[in-house]
Coordinates of C-alpha atoms and ligand atoms in Angstrom, one line a residue:
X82 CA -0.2 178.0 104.1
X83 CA 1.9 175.4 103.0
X84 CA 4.9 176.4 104.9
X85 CA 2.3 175.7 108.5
X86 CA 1.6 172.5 106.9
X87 CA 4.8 171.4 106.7
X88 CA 5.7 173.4 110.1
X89 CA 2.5 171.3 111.9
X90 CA 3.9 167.9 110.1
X91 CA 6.8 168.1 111.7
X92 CA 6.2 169.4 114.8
X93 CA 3.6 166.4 115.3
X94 CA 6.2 163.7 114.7
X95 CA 8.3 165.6 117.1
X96 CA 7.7 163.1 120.8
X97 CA 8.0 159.8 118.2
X98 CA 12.0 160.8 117.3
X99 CA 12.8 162.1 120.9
X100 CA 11.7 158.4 122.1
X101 CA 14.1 156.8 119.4
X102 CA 16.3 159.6 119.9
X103 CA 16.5 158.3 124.0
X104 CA 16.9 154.6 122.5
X105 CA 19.4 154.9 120.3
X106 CA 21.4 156.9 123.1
X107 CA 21.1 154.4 125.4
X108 CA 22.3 151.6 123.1
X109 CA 25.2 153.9 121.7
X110 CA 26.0 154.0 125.9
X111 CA 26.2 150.6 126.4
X112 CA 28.0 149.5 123.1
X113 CA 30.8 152.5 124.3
X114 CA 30.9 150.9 127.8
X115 CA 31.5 147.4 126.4
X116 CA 34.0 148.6 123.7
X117 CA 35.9 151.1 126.5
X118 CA 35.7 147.6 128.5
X119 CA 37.5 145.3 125.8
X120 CA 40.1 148.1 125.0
X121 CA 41.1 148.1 128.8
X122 CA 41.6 143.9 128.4
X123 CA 43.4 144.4 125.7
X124 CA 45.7 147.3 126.9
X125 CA 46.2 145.2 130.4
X126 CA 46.6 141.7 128.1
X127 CA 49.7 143.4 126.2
X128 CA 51.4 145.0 129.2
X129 CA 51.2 141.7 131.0
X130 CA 53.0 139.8 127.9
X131 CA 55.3 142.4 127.4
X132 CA 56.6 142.2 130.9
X133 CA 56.9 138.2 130.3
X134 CA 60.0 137.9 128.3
X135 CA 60.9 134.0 127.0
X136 CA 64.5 132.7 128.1
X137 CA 65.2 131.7 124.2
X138 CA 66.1 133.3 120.6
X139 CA 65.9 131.9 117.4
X140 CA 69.0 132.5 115.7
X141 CA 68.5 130.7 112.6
X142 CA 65.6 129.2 110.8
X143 CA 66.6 125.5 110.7
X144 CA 66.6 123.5 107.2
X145 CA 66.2 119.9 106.1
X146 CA 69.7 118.8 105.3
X147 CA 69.5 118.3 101.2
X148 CA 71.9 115.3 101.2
X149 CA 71.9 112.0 104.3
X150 CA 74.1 112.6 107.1
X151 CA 75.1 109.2 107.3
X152 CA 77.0 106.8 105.7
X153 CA 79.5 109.5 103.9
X154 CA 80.5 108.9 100.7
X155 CA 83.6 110.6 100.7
X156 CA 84.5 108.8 103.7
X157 CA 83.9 105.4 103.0
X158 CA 86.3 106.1 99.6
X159 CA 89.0 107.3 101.9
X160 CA 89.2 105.1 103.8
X161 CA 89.1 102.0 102.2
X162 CA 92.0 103.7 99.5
X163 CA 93.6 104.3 103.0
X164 CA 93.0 100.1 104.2
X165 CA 93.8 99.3 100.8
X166 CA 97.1 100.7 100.8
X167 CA 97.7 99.5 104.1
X168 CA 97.3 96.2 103.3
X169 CA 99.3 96.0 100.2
X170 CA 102.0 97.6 101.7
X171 CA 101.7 95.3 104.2
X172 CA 101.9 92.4 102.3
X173 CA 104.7 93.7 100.4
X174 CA 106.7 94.2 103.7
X175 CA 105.7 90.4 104.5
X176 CA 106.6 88.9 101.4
X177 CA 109.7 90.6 101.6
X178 CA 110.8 89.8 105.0
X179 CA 109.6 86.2 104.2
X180 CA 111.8 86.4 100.2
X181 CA 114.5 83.9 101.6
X182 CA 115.8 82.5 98.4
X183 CA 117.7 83.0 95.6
X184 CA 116.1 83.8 92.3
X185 CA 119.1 85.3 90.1
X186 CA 123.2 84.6 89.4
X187 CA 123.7 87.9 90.5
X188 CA 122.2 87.2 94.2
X189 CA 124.5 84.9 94.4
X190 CA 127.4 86.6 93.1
X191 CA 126.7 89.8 95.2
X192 CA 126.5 87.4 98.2
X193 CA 129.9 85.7 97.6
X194 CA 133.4 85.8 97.4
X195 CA 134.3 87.6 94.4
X196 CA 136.8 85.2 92.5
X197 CA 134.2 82.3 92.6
X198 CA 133.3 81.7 88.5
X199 CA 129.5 81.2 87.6
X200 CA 129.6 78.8 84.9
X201 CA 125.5 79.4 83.9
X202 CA 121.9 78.7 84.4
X203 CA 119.8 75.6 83.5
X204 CA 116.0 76.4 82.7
X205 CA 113.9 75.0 84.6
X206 CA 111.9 71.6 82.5
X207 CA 108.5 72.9 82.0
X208 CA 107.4 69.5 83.1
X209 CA 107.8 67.7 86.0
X210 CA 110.9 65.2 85.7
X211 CA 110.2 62.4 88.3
X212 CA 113.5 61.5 88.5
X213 CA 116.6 63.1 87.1
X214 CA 117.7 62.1 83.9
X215 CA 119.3 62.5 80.6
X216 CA 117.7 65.2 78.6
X217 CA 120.2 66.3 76.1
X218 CA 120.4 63.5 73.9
X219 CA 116.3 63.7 73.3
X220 CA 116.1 67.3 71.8
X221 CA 119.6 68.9 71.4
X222 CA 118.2 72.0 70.2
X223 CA 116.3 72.9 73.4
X224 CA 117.4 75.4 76.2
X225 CA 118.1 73.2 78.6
X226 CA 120.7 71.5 76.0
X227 CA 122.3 74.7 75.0
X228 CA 122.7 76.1 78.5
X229 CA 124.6 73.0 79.4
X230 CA 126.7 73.6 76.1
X231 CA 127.2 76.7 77.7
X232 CA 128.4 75.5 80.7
X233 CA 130.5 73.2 79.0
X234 CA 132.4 75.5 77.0
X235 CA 132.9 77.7 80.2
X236 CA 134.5 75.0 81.6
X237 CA 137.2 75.5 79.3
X238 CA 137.9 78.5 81.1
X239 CA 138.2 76.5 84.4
X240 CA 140.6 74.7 83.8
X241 CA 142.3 73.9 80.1
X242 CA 145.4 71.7 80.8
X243 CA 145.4 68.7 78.9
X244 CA 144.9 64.8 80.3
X245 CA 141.7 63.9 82.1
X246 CA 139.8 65.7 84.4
X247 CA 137.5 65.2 87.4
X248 CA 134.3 67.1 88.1
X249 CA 132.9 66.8 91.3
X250 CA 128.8 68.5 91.5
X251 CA 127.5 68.9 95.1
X252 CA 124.9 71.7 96.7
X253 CA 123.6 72.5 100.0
X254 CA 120.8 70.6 100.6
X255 CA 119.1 67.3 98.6
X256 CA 116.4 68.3 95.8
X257 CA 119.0 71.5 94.2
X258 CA 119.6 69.5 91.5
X259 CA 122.9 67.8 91.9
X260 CA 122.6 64.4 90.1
X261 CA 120.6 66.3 87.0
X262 CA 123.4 68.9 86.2
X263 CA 125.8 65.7 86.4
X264 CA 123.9 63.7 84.2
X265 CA 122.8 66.1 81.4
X266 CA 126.6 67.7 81.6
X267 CA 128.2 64.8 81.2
X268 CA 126.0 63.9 78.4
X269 CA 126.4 67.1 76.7
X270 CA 130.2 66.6 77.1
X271 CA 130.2 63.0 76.2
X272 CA 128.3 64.6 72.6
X273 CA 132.1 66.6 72.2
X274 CA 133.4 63.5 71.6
X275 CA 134.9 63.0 74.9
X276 CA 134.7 60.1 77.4
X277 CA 133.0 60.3 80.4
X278 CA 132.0 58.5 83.2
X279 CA 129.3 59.1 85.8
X280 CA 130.3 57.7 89.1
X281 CA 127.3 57.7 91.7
X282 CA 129.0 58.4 95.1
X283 CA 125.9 59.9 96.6
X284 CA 126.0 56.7 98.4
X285 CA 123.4 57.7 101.1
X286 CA 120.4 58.8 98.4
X287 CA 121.2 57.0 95.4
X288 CA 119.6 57.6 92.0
X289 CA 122.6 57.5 89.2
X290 CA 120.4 54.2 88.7
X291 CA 116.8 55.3 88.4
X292 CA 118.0 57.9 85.5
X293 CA 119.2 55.2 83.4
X294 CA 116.5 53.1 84.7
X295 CA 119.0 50.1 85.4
X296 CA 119.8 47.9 88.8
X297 CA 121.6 48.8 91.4
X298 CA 123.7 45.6 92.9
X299 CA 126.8 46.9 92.2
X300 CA 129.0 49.9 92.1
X301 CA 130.8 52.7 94.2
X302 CA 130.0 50.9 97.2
X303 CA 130.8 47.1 96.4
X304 CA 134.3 48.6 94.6
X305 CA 135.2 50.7 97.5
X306 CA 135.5 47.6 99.3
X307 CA 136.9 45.3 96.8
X308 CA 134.2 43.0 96.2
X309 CA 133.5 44.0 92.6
X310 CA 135.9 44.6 89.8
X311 CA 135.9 48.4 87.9
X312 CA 135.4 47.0 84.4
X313 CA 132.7 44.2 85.9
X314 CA 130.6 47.7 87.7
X315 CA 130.8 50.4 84.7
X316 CA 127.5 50.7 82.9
X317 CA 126.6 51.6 79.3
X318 CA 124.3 54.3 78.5
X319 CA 122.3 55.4 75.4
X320 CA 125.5 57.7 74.5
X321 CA 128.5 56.0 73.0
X322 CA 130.9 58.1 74.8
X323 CA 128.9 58.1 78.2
X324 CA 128.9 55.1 80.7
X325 CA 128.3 55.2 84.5
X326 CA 128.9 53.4 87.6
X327 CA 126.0 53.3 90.1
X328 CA 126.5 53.5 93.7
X329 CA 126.0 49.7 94.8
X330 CA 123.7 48.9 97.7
X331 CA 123.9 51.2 100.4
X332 CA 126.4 50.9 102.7
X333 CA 126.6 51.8 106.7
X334 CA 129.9 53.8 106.4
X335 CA 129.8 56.0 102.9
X336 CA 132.3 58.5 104.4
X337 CA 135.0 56.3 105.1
X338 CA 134.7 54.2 101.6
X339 CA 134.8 57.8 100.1
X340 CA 138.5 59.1 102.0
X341 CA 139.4 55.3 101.4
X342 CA 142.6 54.8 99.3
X343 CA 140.7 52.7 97.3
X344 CA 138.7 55.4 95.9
X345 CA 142.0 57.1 94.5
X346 CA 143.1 54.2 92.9
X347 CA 139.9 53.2 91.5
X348 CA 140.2 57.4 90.4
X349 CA 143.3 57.2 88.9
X350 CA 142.5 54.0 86.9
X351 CA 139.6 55.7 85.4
X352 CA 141.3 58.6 84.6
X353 CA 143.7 56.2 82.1
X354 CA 140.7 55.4 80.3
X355 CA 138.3 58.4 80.1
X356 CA 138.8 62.0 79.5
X357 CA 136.3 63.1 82.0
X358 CA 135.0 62.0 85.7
X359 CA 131.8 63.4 86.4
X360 CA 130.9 62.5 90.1
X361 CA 127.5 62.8 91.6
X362 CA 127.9 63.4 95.7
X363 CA 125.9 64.0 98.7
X364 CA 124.7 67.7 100.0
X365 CA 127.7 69.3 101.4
X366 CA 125.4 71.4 103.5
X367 CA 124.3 67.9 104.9
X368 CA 127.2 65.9 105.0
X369 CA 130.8 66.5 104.4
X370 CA 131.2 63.0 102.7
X371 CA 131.7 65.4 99.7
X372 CA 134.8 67.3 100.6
X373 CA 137.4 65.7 100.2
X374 CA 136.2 64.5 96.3
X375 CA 135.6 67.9 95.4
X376 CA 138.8 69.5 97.3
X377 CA 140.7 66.9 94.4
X378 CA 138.3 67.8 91.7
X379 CA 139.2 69.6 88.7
X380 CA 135.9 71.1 87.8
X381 CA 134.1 71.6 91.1
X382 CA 130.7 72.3 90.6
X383 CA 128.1 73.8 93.3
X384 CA 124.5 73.9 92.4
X385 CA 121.7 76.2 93.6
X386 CA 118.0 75.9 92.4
X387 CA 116.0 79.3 91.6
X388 CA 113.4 79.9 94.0
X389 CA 113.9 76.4 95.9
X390 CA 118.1 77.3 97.5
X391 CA 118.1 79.7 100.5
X392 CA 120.1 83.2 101.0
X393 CA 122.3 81.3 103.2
X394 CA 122.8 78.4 101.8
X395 CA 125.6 80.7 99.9
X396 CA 127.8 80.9 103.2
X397 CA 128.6 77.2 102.1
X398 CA 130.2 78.7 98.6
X399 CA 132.6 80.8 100.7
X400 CA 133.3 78.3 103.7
X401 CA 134.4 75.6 100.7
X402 CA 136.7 78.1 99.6
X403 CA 138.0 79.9 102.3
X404 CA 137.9 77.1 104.5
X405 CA 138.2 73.8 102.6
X406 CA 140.9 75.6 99.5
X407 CA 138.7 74.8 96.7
X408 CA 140.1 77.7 94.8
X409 CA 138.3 76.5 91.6
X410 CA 134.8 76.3 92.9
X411 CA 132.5 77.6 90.0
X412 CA 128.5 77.9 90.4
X413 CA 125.2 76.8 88.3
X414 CA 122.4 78.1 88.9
X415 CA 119.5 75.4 88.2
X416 CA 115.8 75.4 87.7
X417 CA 115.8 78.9 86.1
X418 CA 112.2 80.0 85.3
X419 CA 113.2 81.6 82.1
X420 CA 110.1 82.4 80.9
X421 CA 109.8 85.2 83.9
X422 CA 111.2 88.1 82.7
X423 CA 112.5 89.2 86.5
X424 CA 115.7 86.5 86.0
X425 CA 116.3 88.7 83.0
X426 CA 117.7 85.8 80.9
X427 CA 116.2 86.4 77.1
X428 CA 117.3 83.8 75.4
X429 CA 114.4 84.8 72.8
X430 CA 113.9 81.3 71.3
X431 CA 111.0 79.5 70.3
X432 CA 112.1 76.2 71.0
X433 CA 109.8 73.3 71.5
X434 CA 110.7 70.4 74.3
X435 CA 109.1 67.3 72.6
X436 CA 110.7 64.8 75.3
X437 CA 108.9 61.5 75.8
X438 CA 109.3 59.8 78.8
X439 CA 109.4 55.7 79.3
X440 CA 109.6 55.4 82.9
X441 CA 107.8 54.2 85.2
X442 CA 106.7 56.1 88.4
X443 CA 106.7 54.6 91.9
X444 CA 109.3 53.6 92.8
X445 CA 110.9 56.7 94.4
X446 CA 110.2 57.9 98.1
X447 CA 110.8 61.3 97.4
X448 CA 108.7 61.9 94.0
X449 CA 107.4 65.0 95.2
X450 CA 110.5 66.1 96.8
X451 CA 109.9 69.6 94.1
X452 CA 107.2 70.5 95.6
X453 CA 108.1 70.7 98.8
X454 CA 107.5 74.5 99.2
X455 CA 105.2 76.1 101.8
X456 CA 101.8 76.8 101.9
X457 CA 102.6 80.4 102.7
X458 CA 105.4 80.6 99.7
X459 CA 103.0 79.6 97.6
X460 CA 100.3 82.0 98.5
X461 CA 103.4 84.8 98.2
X462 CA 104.9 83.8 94.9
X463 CA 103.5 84.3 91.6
Ligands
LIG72 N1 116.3 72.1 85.7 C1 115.3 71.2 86.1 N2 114.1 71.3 85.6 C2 113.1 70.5 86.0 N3 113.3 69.6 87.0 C3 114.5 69.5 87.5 C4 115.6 70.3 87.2 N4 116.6 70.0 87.9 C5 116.2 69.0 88.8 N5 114.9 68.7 88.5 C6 114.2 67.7 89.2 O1 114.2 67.9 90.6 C7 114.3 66.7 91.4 C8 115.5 66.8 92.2 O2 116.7 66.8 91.4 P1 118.0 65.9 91.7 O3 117.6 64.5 92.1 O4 118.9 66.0 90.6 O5 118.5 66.7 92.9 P2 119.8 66.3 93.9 O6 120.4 67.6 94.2 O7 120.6 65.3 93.2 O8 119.0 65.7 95.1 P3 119.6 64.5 96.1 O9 120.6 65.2 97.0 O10 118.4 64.1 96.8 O11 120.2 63.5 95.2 C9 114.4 65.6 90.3 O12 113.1 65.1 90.2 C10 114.8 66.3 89.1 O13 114.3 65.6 87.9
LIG73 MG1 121.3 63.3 93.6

């Protein structure tokens, strides 16, 4: 019985699930229709893109750079070691075409002939001297006094013959140091208890008279043509032993007074009363008043100044004598810095220069004559 019950139960619900039966087919139809539809799209979609190939191909992945592209560090430090180097060797090569004067004796002796005698240096005054004067009798113990004692006693080797002897001290050019070597030598000398004279015959630039701070009416010039007596002319200086004769006004002719035969007499009467003549002449490189003094001089003396006398200036040392027979033509080599060790002079003392000067400035035209140096030599030196 229960079996029919069951049988009937179902059998009775039968039409109900056919009808949802018939629905749900017709749904599961269309949803299979529309999914068929977007499986075709899709199908046609990737055969159209896979037939559209792109002209490009990424190689590489690109990344941010990890450090800036510009300005390069390494770079900039190159080259501005390179411009640095360029430039200093470029100003050496400058300073060296432009190094035109003498600095050292051995310049100077490399340059010339070889028999000509160097008789020393004199060290540059560390303070300016306004006009040249005697320095040796104010602090004998400083350099400048012991390099002209050293020139002095290589004078011996000179010439050593007894009876009185001439000295004749020119240079090149004005401002080398001609009438302070003959000042300060004589004075040294005139200390060896010898007698000297200065005679002034720089008769064009005279300043025997402004060292000794004295007038200037007479001398060389008003003897040399006989208006003035030798005794009435010579001067007395601080030094016992030392007196001078100034060069007189200034006269129109100075070379002819100088080859005059009064100047040999007026010579050889000094000669019988001192033991040494110490004249002060004009630039040779200038004028040739000079010559004929220091072709009869005993000591001839030719003067450079360190770092003031040029290179050539030392043809003049071989043209004198080669060319003018002054066989005994010795050098000095004046305003040496000493204190730069490139001269390689150590002298190694300690001295002091306590000088005092009493003069007056003024009174000279060519004060600053020292310190006539270039703008561009001084940017180049030191
Ligand atoms: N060794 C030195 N130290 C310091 N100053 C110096 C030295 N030698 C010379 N002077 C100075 O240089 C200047 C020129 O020197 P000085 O007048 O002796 O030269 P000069 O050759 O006689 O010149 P000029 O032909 O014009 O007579 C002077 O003021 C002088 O005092
Ligand atoms: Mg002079």
């Amino acid at each position: 019985k229960k079996a029919k019950e069951f049988e009937f139960d179902k059998l009775s619900t039968l039409p109900e699930d056919e009808v949802e039966y018939a629905r749900l087919q017709r749904l599961y139809a269309i949803n299979e229709k529309f999914y068929t539809l977007l499986l075709e799209k899709k199908t046609e979609y990737s055969i159209s893109e896979a037939g559209n190939v792109s002209l490009h191909e990424i190689l590489e992945k690109s990344l941010p750079p990890t450090s800036p592209v510009s300005p390069s560090k390494k770079l900039v430090v190159i080259s501005a070691f390179m411009v640095a180097l360029f430039v200093s060797f470029g100003l050496v090569l400058v300073r060296y075409i432009l190094h035109n004067d003498i600095n050292s004796l051995n310049e100077i002796t490399k340059m010339t002939n070889a028999s000509i005698s160097v008789l020393g240096i004199v060290p540059r005054y560390k303070k300016e001297i306004p006009v040249s004067q005697l320095l040796v009798d104010k602090n004998p113990k400083s350099l400048i006094a012991e390099a002209f004692r050293s020139i002095r006693t290589n004078l011996q080797f000179i010439s050593n013959e007894p009876g009185s002897k001439l000295m004749a001290v020119t240079s090149t050019i004005s401002g080398e140091g001609k009438t302070f070597v003959a000042i300060n030598l004589a004075g040294i000398i005139a200390y060896s208890d010898k007698k000297v004279i200065i005679l002034d015959l720089d008769m064009r630039k005279p300043k025997i008279h402004l060292g000794f701070n004295v007038p200037n009416l007479k001398g060389m010039s008003t003897l040399l043509i006989g208006k003035d007596q030798v005794e009435d002319c010579i001067q007395h200086s601080s030094l016992e032993n030392l007196h001078f004769i100034t060069a007189g006004p200034i006269p129109p002719n100075p070379s002819e007074l100088i080859i005059s035969k009064k100047m040999d007499e007026i010579l050889a009467h000094l000669k019988t009363q001192y033991d040494v003549i110490v004249i002060d002449n004009p630039p040779v490189g200038l004028v040739t008043d000079g010559i004929n003094i220091i072709q009869k001089a005993d000591y001839p003396i030719y003067i450079f100044r360190a770092e003031y006398s040029k290179r050539n200036f030392i043809q003049n040392v071989d043209r004198l004598f080669n060319e003018n027979g002054i066989k005994r033509l010795s050098i000095v080599l004046n305003g040496v810095d000493v204190q730069r060790k490139a001269y390689g002079y150590n002298y190694g003392y300690g001295y002091g220069y306590g000088y005092g000067y009493g003069y007056g400035y003024g009174y000279y035209d060519d004060l600053k004559k020292d310190d006539d140096r270039s703008v561009v030599k001084k940017i180049f030196t030191n």
